[in-house]
Coordinates of C-alpha atoms in Angstrom, one line a residue:
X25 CA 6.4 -11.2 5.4
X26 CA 3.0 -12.4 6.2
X27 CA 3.3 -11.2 9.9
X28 CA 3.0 -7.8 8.6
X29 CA 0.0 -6.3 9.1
X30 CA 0.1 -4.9 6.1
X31 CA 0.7 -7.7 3.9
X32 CA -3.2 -9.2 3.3
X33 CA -4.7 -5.5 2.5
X34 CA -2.4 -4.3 0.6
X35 CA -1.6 -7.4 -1.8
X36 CA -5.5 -8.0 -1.8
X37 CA -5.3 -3.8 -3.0
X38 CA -3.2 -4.2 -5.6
X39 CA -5.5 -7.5 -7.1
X40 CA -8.7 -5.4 -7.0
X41 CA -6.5 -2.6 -8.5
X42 CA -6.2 -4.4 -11.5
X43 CA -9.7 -5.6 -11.6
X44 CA -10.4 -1.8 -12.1
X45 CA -8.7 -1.5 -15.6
X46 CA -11.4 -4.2 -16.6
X47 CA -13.4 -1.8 -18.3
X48 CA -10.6 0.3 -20.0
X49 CA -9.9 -2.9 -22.1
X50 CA -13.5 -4.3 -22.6
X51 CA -13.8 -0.5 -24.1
X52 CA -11.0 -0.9 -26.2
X53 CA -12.1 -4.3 -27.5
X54 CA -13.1 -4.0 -31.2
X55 CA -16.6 -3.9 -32.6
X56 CA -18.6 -7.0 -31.7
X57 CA -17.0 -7.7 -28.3
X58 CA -19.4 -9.4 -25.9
X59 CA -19.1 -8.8 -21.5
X60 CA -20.0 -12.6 -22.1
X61 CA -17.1 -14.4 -24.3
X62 CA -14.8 -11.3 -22.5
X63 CA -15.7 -12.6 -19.1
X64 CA -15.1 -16.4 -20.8
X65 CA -12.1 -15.7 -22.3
X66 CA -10.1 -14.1 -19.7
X67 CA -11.0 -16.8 -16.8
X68 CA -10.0 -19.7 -19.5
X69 CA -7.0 -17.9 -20.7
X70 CA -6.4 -16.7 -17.0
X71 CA -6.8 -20.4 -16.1
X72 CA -4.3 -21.9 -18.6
X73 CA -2.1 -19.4 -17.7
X74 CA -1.7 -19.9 -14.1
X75 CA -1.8 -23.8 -14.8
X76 CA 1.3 -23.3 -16.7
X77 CA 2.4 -21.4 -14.1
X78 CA 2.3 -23.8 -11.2
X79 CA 3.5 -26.8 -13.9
X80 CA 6.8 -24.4 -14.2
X81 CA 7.3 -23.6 -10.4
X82 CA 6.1 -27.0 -8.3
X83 CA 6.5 -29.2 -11.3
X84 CA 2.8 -30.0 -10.9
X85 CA -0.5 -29.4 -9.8
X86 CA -1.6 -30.8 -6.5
X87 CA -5.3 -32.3 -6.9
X88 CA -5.5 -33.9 -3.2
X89 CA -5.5 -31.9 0.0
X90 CA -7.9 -29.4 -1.2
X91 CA -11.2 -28.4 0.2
X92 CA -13.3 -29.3 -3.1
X93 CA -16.7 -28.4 -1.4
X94 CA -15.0 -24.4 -1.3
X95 CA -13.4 -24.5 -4.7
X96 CA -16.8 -25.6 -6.2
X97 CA -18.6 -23.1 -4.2
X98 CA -16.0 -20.3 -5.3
X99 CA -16.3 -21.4 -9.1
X100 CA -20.1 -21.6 -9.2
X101 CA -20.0 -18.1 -7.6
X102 CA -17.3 -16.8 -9.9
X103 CA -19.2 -18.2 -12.7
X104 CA -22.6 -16.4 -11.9
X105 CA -21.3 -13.2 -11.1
X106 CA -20.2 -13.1 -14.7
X107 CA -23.7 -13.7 -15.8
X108 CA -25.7 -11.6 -13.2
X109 CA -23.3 -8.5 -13.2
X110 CA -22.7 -8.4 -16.9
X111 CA -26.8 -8.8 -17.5
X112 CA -27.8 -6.7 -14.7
X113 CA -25.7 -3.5 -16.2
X114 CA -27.6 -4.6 -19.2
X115 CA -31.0 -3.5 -17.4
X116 CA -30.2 -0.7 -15.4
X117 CA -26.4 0.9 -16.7
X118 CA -22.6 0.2 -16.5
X119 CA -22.9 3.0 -13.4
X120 CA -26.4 2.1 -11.4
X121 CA -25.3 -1.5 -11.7
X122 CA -21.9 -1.3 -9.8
X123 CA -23.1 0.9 -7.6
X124 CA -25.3 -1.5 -6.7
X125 CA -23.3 -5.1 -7.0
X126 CA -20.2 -3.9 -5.7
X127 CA -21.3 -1.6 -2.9
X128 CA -23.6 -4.5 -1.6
X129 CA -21.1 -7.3 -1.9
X130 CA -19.6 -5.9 1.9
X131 CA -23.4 -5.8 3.6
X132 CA -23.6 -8.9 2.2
X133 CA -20.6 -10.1 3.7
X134 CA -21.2 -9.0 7.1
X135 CA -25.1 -10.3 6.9
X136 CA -23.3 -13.5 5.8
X137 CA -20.4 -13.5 8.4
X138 CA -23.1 -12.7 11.3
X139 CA -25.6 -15.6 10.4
X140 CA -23.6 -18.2 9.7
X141 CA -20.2 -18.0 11.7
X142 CA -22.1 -15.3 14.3
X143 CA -19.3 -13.1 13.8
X144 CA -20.5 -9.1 14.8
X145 CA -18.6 -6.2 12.4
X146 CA -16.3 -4.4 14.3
X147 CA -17.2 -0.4 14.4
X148 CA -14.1 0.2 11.5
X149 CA -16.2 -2.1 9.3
X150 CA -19.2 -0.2 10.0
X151 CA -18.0 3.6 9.3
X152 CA -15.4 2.1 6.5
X153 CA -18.2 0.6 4.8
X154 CA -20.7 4.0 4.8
X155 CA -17.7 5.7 3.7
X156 CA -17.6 3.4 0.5
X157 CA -21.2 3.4 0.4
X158 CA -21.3 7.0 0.0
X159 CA -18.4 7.5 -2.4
X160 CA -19.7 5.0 -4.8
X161 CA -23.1 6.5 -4.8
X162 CA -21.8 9.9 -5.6
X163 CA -18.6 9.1 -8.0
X164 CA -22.1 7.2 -9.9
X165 CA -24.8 9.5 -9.7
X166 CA -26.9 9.8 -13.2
X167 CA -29.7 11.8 -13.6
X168 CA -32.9 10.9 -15.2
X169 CA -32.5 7.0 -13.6
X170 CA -35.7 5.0 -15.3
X171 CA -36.0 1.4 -14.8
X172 CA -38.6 -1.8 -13.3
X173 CA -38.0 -2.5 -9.8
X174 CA -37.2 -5.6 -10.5
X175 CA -34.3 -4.9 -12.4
X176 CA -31.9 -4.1 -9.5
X177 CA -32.1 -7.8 -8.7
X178 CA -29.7 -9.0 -10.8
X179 CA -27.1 -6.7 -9.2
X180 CA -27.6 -7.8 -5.8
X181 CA -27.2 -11.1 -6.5
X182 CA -23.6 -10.5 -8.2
X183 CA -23.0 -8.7 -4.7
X184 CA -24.2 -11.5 -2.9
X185 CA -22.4 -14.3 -5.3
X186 CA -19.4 -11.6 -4.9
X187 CA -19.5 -11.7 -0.9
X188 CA -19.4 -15.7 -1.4
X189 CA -16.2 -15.5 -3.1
X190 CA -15.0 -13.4 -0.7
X191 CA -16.3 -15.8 2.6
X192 CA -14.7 -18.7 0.8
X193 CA -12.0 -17.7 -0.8
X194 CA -9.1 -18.4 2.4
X195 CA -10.1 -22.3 2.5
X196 CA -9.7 -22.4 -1.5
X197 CA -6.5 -21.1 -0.6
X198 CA -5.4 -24.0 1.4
X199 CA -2.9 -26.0 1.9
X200 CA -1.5 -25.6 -1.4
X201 CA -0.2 -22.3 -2.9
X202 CA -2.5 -19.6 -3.9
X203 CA -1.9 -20.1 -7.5
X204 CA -2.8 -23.3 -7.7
X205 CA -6.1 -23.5 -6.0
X206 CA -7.0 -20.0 -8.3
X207 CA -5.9 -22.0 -11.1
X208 CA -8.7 -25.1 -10.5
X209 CA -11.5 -22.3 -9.7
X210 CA -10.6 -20.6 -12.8
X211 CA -10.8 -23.6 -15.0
X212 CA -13.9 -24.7 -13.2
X213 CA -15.7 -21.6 -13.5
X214 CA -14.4 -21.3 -17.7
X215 CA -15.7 -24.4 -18.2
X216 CA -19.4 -23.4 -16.9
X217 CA -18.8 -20.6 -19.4
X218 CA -17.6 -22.6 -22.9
X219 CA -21.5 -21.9 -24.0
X220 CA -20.6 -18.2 -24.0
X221 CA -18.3 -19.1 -27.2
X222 CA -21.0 -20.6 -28.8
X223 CA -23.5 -18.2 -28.3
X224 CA -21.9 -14.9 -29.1
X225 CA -19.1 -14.0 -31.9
X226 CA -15.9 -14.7 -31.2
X227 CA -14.2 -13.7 -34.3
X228 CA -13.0 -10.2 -33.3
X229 CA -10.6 -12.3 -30.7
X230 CA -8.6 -13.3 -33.3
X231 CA -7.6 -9.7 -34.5
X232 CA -4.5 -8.1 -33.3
X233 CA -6.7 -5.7 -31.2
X234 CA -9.0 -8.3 -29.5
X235 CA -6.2 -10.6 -28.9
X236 CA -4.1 -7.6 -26.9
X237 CA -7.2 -7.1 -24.9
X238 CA -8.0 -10.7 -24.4
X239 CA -4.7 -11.8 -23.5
X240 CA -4.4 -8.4 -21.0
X241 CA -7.6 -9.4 -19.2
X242 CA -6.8 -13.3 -18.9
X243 CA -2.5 -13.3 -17.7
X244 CA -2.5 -9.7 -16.0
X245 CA -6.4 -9.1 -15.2
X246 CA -7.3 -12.4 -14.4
X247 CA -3.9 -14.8 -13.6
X248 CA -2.0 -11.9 -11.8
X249 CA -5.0 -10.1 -10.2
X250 CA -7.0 -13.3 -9.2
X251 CA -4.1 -14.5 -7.4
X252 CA -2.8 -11.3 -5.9
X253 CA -6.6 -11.1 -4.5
X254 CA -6.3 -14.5 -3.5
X255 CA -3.7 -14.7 -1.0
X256 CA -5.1 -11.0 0.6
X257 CA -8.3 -12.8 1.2
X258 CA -6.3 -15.2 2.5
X259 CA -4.3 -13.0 5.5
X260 CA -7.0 -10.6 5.6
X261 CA -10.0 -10.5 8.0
X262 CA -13.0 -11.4 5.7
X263 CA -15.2 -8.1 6.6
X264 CA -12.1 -5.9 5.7
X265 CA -12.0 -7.9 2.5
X266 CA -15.1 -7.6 1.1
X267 CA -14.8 -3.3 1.7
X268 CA -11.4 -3.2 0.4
X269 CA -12.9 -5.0 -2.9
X270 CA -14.7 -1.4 -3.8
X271 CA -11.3 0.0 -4.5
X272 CA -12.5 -1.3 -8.0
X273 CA -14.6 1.4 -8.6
X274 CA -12.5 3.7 -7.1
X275 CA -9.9 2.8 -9.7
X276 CA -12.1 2.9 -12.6
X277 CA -13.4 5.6 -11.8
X278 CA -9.8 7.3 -11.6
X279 CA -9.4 5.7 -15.1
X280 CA -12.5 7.0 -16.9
X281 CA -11.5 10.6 -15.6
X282 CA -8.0 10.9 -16.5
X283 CA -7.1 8.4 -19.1
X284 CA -10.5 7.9 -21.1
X285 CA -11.5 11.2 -20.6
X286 CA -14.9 10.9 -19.3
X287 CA -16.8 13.8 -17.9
X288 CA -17.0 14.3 -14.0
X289 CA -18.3 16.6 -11.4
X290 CA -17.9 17.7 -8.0
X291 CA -19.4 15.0 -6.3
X292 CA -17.6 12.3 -8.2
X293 CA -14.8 13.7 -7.2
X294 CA -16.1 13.6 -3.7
X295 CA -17.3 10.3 -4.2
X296 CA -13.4 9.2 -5.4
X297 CA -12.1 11.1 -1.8
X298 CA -14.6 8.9 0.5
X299 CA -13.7 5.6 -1.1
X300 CA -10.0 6.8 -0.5
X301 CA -11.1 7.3 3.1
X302 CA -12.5 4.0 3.4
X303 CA -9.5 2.0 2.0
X304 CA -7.4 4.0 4.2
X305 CA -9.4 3.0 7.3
X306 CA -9.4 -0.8 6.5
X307 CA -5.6 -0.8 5.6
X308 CA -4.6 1.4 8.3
X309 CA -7.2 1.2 10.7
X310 CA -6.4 -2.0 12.8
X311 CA -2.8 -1.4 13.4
X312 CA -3.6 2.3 14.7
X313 CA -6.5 0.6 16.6
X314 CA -4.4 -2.2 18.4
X315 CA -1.4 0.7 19.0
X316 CA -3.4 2.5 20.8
X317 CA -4.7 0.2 22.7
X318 CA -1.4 -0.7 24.0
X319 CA -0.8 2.8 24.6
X320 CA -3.4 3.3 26.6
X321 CA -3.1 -0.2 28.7
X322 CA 0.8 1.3 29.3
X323 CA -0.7 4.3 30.5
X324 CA -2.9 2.7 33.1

């Protein structure tokens, strides 16, 4: 199955998917709900979860093998998105602050992939990732925008701590299953996070509401999506990746419109059409590209 083409983009698609219902139950979450103990919560439950997961299918976890150096680095990355996103929305807004996290997390990538590994983007990358660009820009625009400067720097570092994840992510993923490396970041990165508990209230967990949403966002959002996103990273060139993660957006945004009811306007809608273009070039894009090449070598 993993020679398909298709495979990487389209499990990674479905993990980020699910990331995208993250705000539907943080809104849903009773009165006194924090994006800190939410955040918490779901990687420790997500953790436990896919522990007992891995106890249940290989009988155990495998601790040796792995390279530890890229499971701390995704854990200390995981665990400071948390913290920069969640406070940067704080500053500047829920919309401004995505816009700007998520649509800088594949610019990121690319600066990251070209320094480091000196590894150019492909042209797909380039007019994929405009496409996004532009979509998230309009499916967020807001009117009347008044913040410091300053402010947007919290964002760009969850993009850049984001595009870390993102780099890092297909050696945490070996030689062991998927799951089981996922598991070990997770209940890395929860336990940088136990403060969180202290900090905030956590007393709204414990009602039948805020246990639904908690347990939601930690076995399906968290376990199911983390490791779905996890193995496309894994068969999935890193630059295509990082673009296909703004399909997060793109599904919240489909969310807040028809099943939250939230207002929207031409150029959201607009917006929602060119980040459907972009996923559609990543997905799709490379197999038409290396079909046509073949044609055209057959030709000659």
């Amino acid at each position: 199955m993993k020679s398909n083409p298709y495979f990487g983009p389209m499990t990674l698609l479905a993990g980020v998917l699910i990331f995208s219902t993250n705000g539907f139950w943080q809104a849903i979450a009773p009165e006194g709900a924090t994006a800190y103990v939410i955040g918490a919560s779901r990687l420790l439950i997500g953790g436990l979860t896919l522990s007992l997961w891995c106890l249940v299918r290989y009988r155990k976890i495998h601790l040796q093998g792995w390279d530890w150096k890229a499971i701390g680095i995704y854990a200390v990355a995981l665990w400071l998105y948390q913290i920069f996103f969640f406070q940067g929305v704080h500053l500047i807004g829920v919309a401004v602050g995505t816009v700007v996290a998520v649509g800088s997390t594949p610019i990121f990538a690319g600066l990251i992939q070209a320094f480091l590994y000196k590894e150019k983007p492909d042209l797909l990358w380039y007019i994929a990732t405009a496409f996004a660009i532009v979509g998230l820009v309009l499916v967020n625009m807001v009117d009347d925008m008044s913040f410091a400067w300053y402010a947007v720097i919290l964002p760009l570092l969850a993009g850049f701590t984001l595009a870390v994840s993102v780099i890092v992510a297909p050696r945490v993923a070996q030689p062991h299953s998927a799951e089981e490396g996922m598991a070990i970041v997770m209940l890395l990165g929860s336990v940088l996070m136990l403060p969180f508990f202290v900090l905030f209230p956590i007393d709204w967990m414990f009602t039948s509401q805020g246990a639904l949403c908690v347990l939601m966002l930690g076995v399906v959002n968290s376990a199911l999506a983390f490791t779905l996103e996890l193995i496309g990273f894994k068969n999935t060139p890193t630059l295509i990746a990082s673009t296909l993660t703004l399909g997060e957006p793109l599904g919240a945004a489909v969310i807040g419109i028809f099943v939250l009811n939230e207002p929207y306007t031409n150029e959201s809608v607009l917006g929602i059409l060119f980040l459907f273009v972009s996923i559609l070039i990543l997905v799709l894009g490379p197999e038409l590209k290396f079909r046509l090449k073949n044609k055209l070598i057959f030709l000659n």
